[in-house]
PDB file of C-alpha atoms in Angstrom:
ATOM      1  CA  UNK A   1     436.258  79.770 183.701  1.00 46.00           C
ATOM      2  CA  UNK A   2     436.629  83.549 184.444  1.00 46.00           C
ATOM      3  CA  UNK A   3     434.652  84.835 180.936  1.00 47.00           C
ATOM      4  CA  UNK A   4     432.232  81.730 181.495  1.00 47.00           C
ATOM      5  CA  UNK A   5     431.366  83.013 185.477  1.00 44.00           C
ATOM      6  CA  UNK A   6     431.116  86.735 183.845  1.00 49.00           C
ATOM      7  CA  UNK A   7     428.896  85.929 181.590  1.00 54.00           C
ATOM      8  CA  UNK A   8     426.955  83.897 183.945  1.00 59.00           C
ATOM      9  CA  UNK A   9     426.787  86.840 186.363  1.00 58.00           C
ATOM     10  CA  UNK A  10     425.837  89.416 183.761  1.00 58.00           C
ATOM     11  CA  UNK A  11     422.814  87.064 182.974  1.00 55.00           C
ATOM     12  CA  UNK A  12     421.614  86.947 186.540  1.00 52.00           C
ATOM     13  CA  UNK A  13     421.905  90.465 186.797  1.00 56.00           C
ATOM     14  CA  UNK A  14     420.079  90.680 183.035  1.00 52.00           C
ATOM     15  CA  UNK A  15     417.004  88.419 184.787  1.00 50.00           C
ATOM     16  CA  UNK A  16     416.896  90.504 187.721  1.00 56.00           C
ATOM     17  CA  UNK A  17     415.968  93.571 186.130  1.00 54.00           C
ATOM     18  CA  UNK A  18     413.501  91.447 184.140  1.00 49.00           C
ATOM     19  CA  UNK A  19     412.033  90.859 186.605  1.00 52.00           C
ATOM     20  CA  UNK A  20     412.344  93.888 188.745  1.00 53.00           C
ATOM     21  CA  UNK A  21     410.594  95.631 185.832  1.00 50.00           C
ATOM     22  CA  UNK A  22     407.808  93.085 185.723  1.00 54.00           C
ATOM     23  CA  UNK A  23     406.946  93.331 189.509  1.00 57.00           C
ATOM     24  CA  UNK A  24     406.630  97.695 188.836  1.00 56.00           C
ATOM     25  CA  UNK A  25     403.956  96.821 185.830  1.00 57.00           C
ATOM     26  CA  UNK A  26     402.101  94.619 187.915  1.00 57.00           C
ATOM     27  CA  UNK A  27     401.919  97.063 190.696  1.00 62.00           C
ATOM     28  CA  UNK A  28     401.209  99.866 188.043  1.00 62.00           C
ATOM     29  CA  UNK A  29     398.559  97.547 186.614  1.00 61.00           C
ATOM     30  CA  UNK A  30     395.690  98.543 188.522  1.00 69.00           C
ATOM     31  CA  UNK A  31     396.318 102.324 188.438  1.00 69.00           C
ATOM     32  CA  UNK A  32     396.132 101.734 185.064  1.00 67.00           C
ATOM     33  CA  UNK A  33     392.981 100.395 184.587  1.00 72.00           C
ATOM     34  CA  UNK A  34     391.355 102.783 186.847  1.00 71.00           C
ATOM     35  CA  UNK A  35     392.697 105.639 184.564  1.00 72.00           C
ATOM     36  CA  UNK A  36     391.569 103.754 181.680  1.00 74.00           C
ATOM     37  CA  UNK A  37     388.190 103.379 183.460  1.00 79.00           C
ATOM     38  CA  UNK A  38     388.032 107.022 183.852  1.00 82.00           C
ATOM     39  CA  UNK A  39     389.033 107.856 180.518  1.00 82.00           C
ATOM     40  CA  UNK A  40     386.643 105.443 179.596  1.00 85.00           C
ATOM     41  CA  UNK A  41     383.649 107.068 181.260  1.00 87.00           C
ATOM     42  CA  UNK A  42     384.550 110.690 180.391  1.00 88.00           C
ATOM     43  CA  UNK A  43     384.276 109.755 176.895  1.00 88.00           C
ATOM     44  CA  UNK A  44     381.271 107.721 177.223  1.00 88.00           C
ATOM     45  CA  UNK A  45     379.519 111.229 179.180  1.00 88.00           C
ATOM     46  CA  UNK A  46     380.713 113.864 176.210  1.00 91.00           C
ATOM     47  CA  UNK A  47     379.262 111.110 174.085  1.00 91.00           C
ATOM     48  CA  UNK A  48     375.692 110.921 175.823  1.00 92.00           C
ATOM     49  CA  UNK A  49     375.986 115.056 176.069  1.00 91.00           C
ATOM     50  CA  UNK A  50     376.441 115.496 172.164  1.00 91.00           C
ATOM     51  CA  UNK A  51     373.716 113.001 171.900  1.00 91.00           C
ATOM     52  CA  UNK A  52     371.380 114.730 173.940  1.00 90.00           C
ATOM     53  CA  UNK A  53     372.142 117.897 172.543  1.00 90.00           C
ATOM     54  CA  UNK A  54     371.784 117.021 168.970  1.00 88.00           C
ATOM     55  CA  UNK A  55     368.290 115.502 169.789  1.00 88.00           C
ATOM     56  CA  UNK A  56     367.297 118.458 171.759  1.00 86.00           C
ATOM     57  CA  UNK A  57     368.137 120.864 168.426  1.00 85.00           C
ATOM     58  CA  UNK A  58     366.789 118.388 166.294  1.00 84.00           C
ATOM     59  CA  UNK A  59     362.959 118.904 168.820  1.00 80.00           C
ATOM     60  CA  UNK A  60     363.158 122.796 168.579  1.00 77.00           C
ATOM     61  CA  UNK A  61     363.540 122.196 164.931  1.00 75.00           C
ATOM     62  CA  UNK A  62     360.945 120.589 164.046  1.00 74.00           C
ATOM     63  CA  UNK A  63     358.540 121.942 166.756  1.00 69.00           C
ATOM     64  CA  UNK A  64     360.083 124.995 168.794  1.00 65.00           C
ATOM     65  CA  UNK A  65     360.923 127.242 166.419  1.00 61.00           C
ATOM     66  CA  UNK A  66     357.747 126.926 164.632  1.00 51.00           C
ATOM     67  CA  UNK A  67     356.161 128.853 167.298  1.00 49.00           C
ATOM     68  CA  UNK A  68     358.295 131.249 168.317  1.00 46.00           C
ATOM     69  CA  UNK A  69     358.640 132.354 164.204  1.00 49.00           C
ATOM     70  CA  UNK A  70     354.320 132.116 164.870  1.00 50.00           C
ATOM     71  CA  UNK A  71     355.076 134.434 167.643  1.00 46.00           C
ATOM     72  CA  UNK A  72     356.081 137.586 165.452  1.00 53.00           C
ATOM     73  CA  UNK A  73     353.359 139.181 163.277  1.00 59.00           C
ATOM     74  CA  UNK A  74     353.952 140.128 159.640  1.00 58.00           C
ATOM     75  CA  UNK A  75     353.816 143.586 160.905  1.00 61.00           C
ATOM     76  CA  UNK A  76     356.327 143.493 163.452  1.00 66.00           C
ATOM     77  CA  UNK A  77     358.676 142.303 160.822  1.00 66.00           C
ATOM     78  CA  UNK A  78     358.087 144.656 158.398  1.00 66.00           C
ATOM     79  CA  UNK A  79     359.333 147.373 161.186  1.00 68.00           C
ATOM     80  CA  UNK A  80     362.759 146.156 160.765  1.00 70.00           C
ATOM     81  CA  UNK A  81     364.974 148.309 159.014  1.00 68.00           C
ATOM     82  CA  UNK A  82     366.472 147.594 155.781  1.00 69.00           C
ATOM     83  CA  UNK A  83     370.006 146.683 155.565  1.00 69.00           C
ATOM     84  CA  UNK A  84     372.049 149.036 153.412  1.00 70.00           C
ATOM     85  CA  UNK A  85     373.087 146.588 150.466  1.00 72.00           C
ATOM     86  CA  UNK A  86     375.629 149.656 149.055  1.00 71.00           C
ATOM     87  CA  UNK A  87     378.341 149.930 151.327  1.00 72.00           C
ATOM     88  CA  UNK A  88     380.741 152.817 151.722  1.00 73.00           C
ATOM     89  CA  UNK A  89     378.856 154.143 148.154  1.00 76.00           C
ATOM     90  CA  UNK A  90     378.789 156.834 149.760  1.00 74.00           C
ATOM     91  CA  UNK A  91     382.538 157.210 150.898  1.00 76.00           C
ATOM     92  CA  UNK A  92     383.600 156.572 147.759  1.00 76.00           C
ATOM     93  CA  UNK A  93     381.459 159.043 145.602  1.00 75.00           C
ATOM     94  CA  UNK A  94     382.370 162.056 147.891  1.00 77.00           C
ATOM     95  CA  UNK A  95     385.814 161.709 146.768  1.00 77.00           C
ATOM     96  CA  UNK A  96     385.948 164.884 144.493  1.00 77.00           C
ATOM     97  CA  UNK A  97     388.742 162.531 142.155  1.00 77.00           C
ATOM     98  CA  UNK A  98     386.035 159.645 141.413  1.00 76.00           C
ATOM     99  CA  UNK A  99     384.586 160.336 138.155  1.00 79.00           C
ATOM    100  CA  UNK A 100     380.729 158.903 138.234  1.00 78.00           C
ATOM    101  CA  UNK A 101     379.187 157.112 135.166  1.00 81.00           C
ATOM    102  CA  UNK A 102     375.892 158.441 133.584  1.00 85.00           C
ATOM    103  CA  UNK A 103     373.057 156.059 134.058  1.00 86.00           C
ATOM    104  CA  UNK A 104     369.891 155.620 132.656  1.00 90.00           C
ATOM    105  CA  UNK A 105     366.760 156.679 134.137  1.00 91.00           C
ATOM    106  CA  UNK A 106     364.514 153.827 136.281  1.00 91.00           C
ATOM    107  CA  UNK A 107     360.991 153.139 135.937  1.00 93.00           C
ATOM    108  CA  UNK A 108     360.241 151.487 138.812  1.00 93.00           C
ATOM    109  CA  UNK A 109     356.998 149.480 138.147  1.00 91.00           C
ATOM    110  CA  UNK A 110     354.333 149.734 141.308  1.00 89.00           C
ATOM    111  CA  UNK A 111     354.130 145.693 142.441  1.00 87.00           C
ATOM    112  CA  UNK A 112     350.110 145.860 143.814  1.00 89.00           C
ATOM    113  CA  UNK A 113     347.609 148.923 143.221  1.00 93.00           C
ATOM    114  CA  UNK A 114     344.477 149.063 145.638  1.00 94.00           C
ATOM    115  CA  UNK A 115     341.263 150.361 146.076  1.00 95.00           C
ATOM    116  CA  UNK A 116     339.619 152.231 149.436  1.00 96.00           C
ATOM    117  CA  UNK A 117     336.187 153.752 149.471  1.00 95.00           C
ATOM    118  CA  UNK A 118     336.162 157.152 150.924  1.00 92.00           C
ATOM    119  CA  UNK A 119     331.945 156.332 151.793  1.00 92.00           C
ATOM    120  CA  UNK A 120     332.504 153.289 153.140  1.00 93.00           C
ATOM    121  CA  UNK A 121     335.509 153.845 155.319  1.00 94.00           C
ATOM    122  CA  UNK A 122     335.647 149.677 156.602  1.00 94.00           C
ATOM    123  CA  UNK A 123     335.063 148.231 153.655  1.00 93.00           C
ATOM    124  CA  UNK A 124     338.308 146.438 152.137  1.00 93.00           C
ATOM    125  CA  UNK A 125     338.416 146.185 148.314  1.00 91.00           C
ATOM    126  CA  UNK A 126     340.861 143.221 146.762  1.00 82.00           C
ATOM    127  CA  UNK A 127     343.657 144.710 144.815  1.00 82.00           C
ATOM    128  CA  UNK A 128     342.914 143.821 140.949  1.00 73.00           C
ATOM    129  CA  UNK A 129     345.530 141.665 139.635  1.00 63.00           C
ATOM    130  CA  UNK A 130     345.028 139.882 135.833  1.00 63.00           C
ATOM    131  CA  UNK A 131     347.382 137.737 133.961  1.00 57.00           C
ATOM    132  CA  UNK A 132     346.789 139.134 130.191  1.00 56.00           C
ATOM    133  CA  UNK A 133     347.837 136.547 127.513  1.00 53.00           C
ATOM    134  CA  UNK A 134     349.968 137.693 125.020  1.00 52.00           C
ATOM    135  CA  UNK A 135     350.182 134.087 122.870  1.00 52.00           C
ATOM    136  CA  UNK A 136     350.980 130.781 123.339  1.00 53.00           C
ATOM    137  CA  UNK A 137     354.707 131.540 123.015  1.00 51.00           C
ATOM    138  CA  UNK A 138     355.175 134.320 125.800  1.00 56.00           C
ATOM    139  CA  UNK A 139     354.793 134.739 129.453  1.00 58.00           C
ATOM    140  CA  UNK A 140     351.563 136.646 130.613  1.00 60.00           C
ATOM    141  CA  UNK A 141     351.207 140.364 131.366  1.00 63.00           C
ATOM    142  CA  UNK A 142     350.735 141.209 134.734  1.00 71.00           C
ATOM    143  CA  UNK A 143     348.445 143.858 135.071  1.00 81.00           C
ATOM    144  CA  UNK A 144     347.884 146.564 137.978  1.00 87.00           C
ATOM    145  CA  UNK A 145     344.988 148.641 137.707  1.00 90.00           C
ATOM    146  CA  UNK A 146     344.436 152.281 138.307  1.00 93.00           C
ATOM    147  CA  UNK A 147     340.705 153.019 139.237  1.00 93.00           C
ATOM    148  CA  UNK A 148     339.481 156.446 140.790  1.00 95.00           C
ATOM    149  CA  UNK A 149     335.880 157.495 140.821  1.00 93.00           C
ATOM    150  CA  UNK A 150     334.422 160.055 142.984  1.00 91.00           C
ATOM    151  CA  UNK A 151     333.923 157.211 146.015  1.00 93.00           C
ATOM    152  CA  UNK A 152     337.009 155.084 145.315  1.00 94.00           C
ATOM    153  CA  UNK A 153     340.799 156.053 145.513  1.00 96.00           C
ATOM    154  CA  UNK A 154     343.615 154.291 144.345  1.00 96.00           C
ATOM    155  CA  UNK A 155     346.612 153.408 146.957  1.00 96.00           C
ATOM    156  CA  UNK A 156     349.991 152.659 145.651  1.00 95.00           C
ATOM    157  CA  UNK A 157     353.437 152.145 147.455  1.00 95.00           C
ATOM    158  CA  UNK A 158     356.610 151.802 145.844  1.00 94.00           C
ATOM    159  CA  UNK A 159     360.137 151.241 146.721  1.00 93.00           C
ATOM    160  CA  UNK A 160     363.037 153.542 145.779  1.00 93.00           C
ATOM    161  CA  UNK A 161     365.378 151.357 143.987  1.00 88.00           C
ATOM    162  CA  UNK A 162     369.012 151.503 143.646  1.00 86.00           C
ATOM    163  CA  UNK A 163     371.944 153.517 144.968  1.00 85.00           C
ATOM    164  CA  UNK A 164     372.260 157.333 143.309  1.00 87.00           C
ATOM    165  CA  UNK A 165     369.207 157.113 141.676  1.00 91.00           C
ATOM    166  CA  UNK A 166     367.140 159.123 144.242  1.00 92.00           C
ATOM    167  CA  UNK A 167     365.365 161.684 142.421  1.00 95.00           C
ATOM    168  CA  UNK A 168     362.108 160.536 142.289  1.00 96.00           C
ATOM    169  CA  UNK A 169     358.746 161.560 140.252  1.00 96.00           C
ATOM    170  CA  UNK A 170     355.362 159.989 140.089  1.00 96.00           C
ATOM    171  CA  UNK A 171     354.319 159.909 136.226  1.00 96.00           C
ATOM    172  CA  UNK A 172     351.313 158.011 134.540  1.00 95.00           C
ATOM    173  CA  UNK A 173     351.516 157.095 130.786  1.00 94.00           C
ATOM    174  CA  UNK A 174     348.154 156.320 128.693  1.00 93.00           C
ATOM    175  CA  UNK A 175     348.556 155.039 125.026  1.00 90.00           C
ATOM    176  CA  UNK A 176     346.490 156.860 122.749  1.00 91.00           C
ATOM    177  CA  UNK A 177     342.953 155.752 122.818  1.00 87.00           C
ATOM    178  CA  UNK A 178     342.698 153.713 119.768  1.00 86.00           C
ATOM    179  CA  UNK A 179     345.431 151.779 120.944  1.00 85.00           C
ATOM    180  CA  UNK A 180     344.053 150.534 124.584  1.00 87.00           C
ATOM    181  CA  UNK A 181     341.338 149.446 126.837  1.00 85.00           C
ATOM    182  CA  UNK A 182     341.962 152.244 129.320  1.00 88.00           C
ATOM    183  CA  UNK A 183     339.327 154.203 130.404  1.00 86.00           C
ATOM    184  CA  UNK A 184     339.248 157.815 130.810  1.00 88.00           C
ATOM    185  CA  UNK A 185     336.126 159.991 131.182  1.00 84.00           C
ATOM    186  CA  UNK A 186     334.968 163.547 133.244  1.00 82.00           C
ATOM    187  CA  UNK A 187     331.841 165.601 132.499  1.00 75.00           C
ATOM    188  CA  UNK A 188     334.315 167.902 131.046  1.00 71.00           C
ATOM    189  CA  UNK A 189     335.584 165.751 128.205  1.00 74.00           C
ATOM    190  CA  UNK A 190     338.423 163.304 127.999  1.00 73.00           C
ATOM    191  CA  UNK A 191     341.272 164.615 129.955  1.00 84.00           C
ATOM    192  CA  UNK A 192     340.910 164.154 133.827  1.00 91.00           C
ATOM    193  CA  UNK A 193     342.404 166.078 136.864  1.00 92.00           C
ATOM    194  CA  UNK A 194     343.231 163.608 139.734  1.00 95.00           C
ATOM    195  CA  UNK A 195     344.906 164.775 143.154  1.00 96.00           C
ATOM    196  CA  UNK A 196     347.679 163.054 143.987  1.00 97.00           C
ATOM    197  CA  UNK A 197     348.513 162.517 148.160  1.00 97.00           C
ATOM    198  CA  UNK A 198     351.500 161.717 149.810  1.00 96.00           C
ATOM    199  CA  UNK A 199     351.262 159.098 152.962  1.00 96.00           C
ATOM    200  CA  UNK A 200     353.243 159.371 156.107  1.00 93.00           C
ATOM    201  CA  UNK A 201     353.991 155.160 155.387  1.00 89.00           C
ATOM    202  CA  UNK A 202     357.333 154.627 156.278  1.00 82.00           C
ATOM    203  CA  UNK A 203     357.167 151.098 156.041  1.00 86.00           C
ATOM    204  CA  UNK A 204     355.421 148.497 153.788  1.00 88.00           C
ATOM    205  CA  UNK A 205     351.360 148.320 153.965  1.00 89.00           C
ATOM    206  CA  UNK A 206     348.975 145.496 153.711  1.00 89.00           C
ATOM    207  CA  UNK A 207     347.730 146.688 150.875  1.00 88.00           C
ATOM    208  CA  UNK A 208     345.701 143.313 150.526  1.00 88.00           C
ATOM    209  CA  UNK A 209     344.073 144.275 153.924  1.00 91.00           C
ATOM    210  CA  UNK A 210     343.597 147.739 153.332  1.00 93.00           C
ATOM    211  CA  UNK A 211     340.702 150.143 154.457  1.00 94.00           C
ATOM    212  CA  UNK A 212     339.806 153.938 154.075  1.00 94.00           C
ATOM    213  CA  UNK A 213     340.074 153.682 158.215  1.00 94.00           C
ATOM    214  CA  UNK A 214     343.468 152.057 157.906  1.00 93.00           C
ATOM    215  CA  UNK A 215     344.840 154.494 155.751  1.00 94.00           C
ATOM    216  CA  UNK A 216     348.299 156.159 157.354  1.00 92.00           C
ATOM    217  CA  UNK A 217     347.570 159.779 158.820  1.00 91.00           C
ATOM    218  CA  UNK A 218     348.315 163.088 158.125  1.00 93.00           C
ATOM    219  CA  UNK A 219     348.254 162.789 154.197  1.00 93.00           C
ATOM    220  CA  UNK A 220     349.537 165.674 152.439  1.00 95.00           C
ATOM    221  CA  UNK A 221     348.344 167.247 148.994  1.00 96.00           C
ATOM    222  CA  UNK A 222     351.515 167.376 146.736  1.00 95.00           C
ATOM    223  CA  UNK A 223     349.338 168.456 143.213  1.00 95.00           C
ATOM    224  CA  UNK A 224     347.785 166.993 140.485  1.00 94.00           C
ATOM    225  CA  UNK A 225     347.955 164.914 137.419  1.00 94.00           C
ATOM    226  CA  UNK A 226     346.269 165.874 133.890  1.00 91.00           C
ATOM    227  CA  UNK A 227     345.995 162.745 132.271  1.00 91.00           C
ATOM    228  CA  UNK A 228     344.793 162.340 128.780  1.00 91.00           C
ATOM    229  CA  UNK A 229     344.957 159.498 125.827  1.00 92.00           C
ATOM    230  CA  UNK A 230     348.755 159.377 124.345  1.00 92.00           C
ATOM    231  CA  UNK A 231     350.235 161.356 126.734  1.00 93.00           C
ATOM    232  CA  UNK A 232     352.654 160.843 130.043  1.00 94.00           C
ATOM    233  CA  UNK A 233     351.978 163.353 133.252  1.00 94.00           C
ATOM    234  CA  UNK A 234     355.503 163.565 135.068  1.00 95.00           C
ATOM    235  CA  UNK A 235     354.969 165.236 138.656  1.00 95.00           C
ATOM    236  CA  UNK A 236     357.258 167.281 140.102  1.00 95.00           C
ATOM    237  CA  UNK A 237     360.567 165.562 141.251  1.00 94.00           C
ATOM    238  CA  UNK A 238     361.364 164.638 144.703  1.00 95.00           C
ATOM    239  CA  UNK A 239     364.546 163.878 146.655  1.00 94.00           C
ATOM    240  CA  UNK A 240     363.976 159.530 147.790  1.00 93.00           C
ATOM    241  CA  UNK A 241     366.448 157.661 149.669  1.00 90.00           C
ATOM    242  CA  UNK A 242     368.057 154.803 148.170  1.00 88.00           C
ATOM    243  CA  UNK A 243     365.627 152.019 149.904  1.00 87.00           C
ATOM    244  CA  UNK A 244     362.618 153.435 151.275  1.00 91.00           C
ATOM    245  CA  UNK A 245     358.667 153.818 150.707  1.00 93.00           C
ATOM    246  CA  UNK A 246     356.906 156.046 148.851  1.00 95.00           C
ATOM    247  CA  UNK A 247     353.408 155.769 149.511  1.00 96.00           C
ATOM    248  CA  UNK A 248     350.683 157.963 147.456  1.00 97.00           C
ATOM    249  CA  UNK A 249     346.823 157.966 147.363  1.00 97.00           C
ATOM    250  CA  UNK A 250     344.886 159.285 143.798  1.00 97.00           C
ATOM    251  CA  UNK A 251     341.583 160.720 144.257  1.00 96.00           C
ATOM    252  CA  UNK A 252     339.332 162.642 141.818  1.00 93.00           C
ATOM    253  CA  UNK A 253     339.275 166.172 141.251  1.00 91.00           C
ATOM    254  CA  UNK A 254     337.358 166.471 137.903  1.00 79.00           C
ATOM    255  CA  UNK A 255     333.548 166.077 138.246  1.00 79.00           C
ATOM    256  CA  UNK A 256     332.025 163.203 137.061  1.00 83.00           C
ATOM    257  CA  UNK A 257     335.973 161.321 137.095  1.00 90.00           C
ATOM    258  CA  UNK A 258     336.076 157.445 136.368  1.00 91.00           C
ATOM    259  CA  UNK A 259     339.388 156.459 135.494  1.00 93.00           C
ATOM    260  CA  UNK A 260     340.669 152.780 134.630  1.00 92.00           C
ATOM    261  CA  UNK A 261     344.287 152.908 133.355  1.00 92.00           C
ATOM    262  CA  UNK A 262     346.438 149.583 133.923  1.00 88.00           C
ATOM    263  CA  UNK A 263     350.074 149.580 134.411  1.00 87.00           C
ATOM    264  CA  UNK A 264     352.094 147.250 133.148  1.00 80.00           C
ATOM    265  CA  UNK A 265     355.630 145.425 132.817  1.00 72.00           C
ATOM    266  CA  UNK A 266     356.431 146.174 129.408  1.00 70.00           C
ATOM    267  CA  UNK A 267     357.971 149.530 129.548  1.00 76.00           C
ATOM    268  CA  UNK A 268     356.207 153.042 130.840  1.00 85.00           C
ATOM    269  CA  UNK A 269     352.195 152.278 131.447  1.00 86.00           C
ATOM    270  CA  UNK A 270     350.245 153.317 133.984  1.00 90.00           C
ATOM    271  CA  UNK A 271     351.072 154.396 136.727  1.00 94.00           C
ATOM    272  CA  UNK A 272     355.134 154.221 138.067  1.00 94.00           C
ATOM    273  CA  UNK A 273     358.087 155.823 139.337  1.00 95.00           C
ATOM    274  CA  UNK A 274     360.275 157.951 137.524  1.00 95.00           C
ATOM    275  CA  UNK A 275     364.297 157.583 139.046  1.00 95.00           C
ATOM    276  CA  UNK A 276     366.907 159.698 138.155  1.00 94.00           C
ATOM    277  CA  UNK A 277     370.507 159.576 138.694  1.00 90.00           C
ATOM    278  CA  UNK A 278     371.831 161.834 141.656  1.00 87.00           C
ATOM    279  CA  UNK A 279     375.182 161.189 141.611  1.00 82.00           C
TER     280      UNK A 279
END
């Protein structure tokens, strides 16, 4: 009976705990459920923040941002500086051990040539820009036009391209005169004298909202250009960072000067930029 009594024991003791244990989880229970109500309402807030927030992005999207991007003018953009695309170029080619390969020379094509009166000094003249057909097979010509007469001056900005290729001079090619639709007349025969003027531009012009009146001051006189049929004129050459603007106006110096030269994509024409390496 001893083992039998034991065992009986052991079981009341067994049931006990039972139900010792179940009388702590009933008294947990509701502490429980008010953490899991808590839990349950600090999840349901981060969810109604994200949502809230997502919308509100989603409004300054679509509406917002329109305006403030309305808010900056074309020219207050254009004052921002260039980021240097070349870095530590510089570092690297100082190093008296680095060998530098030869490169060819640019011609860096002038994207948009324009017109100013010097009698009319308001008056804004449309750039000329033509699409030439070359065949049904190939892409157009883009053509930029170089027109000086004694009342209108041609304006023309480039940018310096490339690292180590800063040695810069303004040319102007004209094919022989068989050859091309350029124009080229003085009183003095066929070969013209233009001045050529530097512009204090340091940053990009509207050249399709350009005036005589609008035209950057001081200009400077840096020589001329004796252009003829079949020949190139290469000006002096200048030292141009890697990046900037070079901004030049071409005016008449020969009497009776019309000239009507177009420049354009298919090697040296008209009027360009000469680069050559520096480094």
């Amino acid at each position: 009976m001893s083992p039998k009594f034991s065992n009986t024991r052991e079981g009341y003791q067994a049931l006990s705990q039972v139900t010792h244990f179940g009388d702590e989880d009933l008294r947990d229970l509701p502490q429980r459920t008010k953490h899991n109500q808590t839990l349950s309402i600090w999840l349901l807030a981060i969810t109604i923040l994200c949502t809230v927030l997502d919308l509100s992005m989603i409004f300054w999207d679509r509406f917002l941002r329109v305006d403030l991007r309305s808010a900056s003018t074309a020219d207050e953009l254009e004052l921002l500086p260039f980021q240097n695309p070349y870095l530590n170029l510089e570092i690297l080619y100082k190093d008296p051990d680095f060998k530098s390969s030869t490169h060819d020379p640019i011609i860096n094509n002038v994207p948009v040539i324009t017109q100013v009166s010097n009698q009319e000094h308001q008056k804004i003249l449309p750039p000329f820009q033509h699409y030439k057909s070359t065949g049904e097979t190939r892409a157009p010509i883009y053509e930029r036009r170089l027109i000086v007469t004694h009342e209108l001056e041609s304006i023309a900005q480039f940018r310096v391209l490339d690292f180590g290729m800063e040695n810069c001079s303004l040319s102007l090619t004209v094919p022989p005169r068989n050859t091309t639709e350029d124009f080229l007349y003085t009183d003095l025969g066929d070969s013209v004298i233009l001045d050529v003027w530097s512009l204090p531009a340091r940053h990009k012009l509207d050249l399709y909202n350009l005036s005589w009146s609008k035209l950057p001051r001081p200009r400077v006189h840096i020589g001329h250009m004796n252009v003829s049929y079949g020949k190139t004129h290469r000006m002096p050459s200048f030292q141009c960072k890697s990046q900037s603007y070079q901004t030049f106006a071409v005016s008449c110096s020969s009497p009776g000067c019309l000239v009507n030269v177009a420049s354009k994509d298919i090697g040296p024409s008209g009027l360009y930029m000469y680069q050559s390496q520096t480094i």
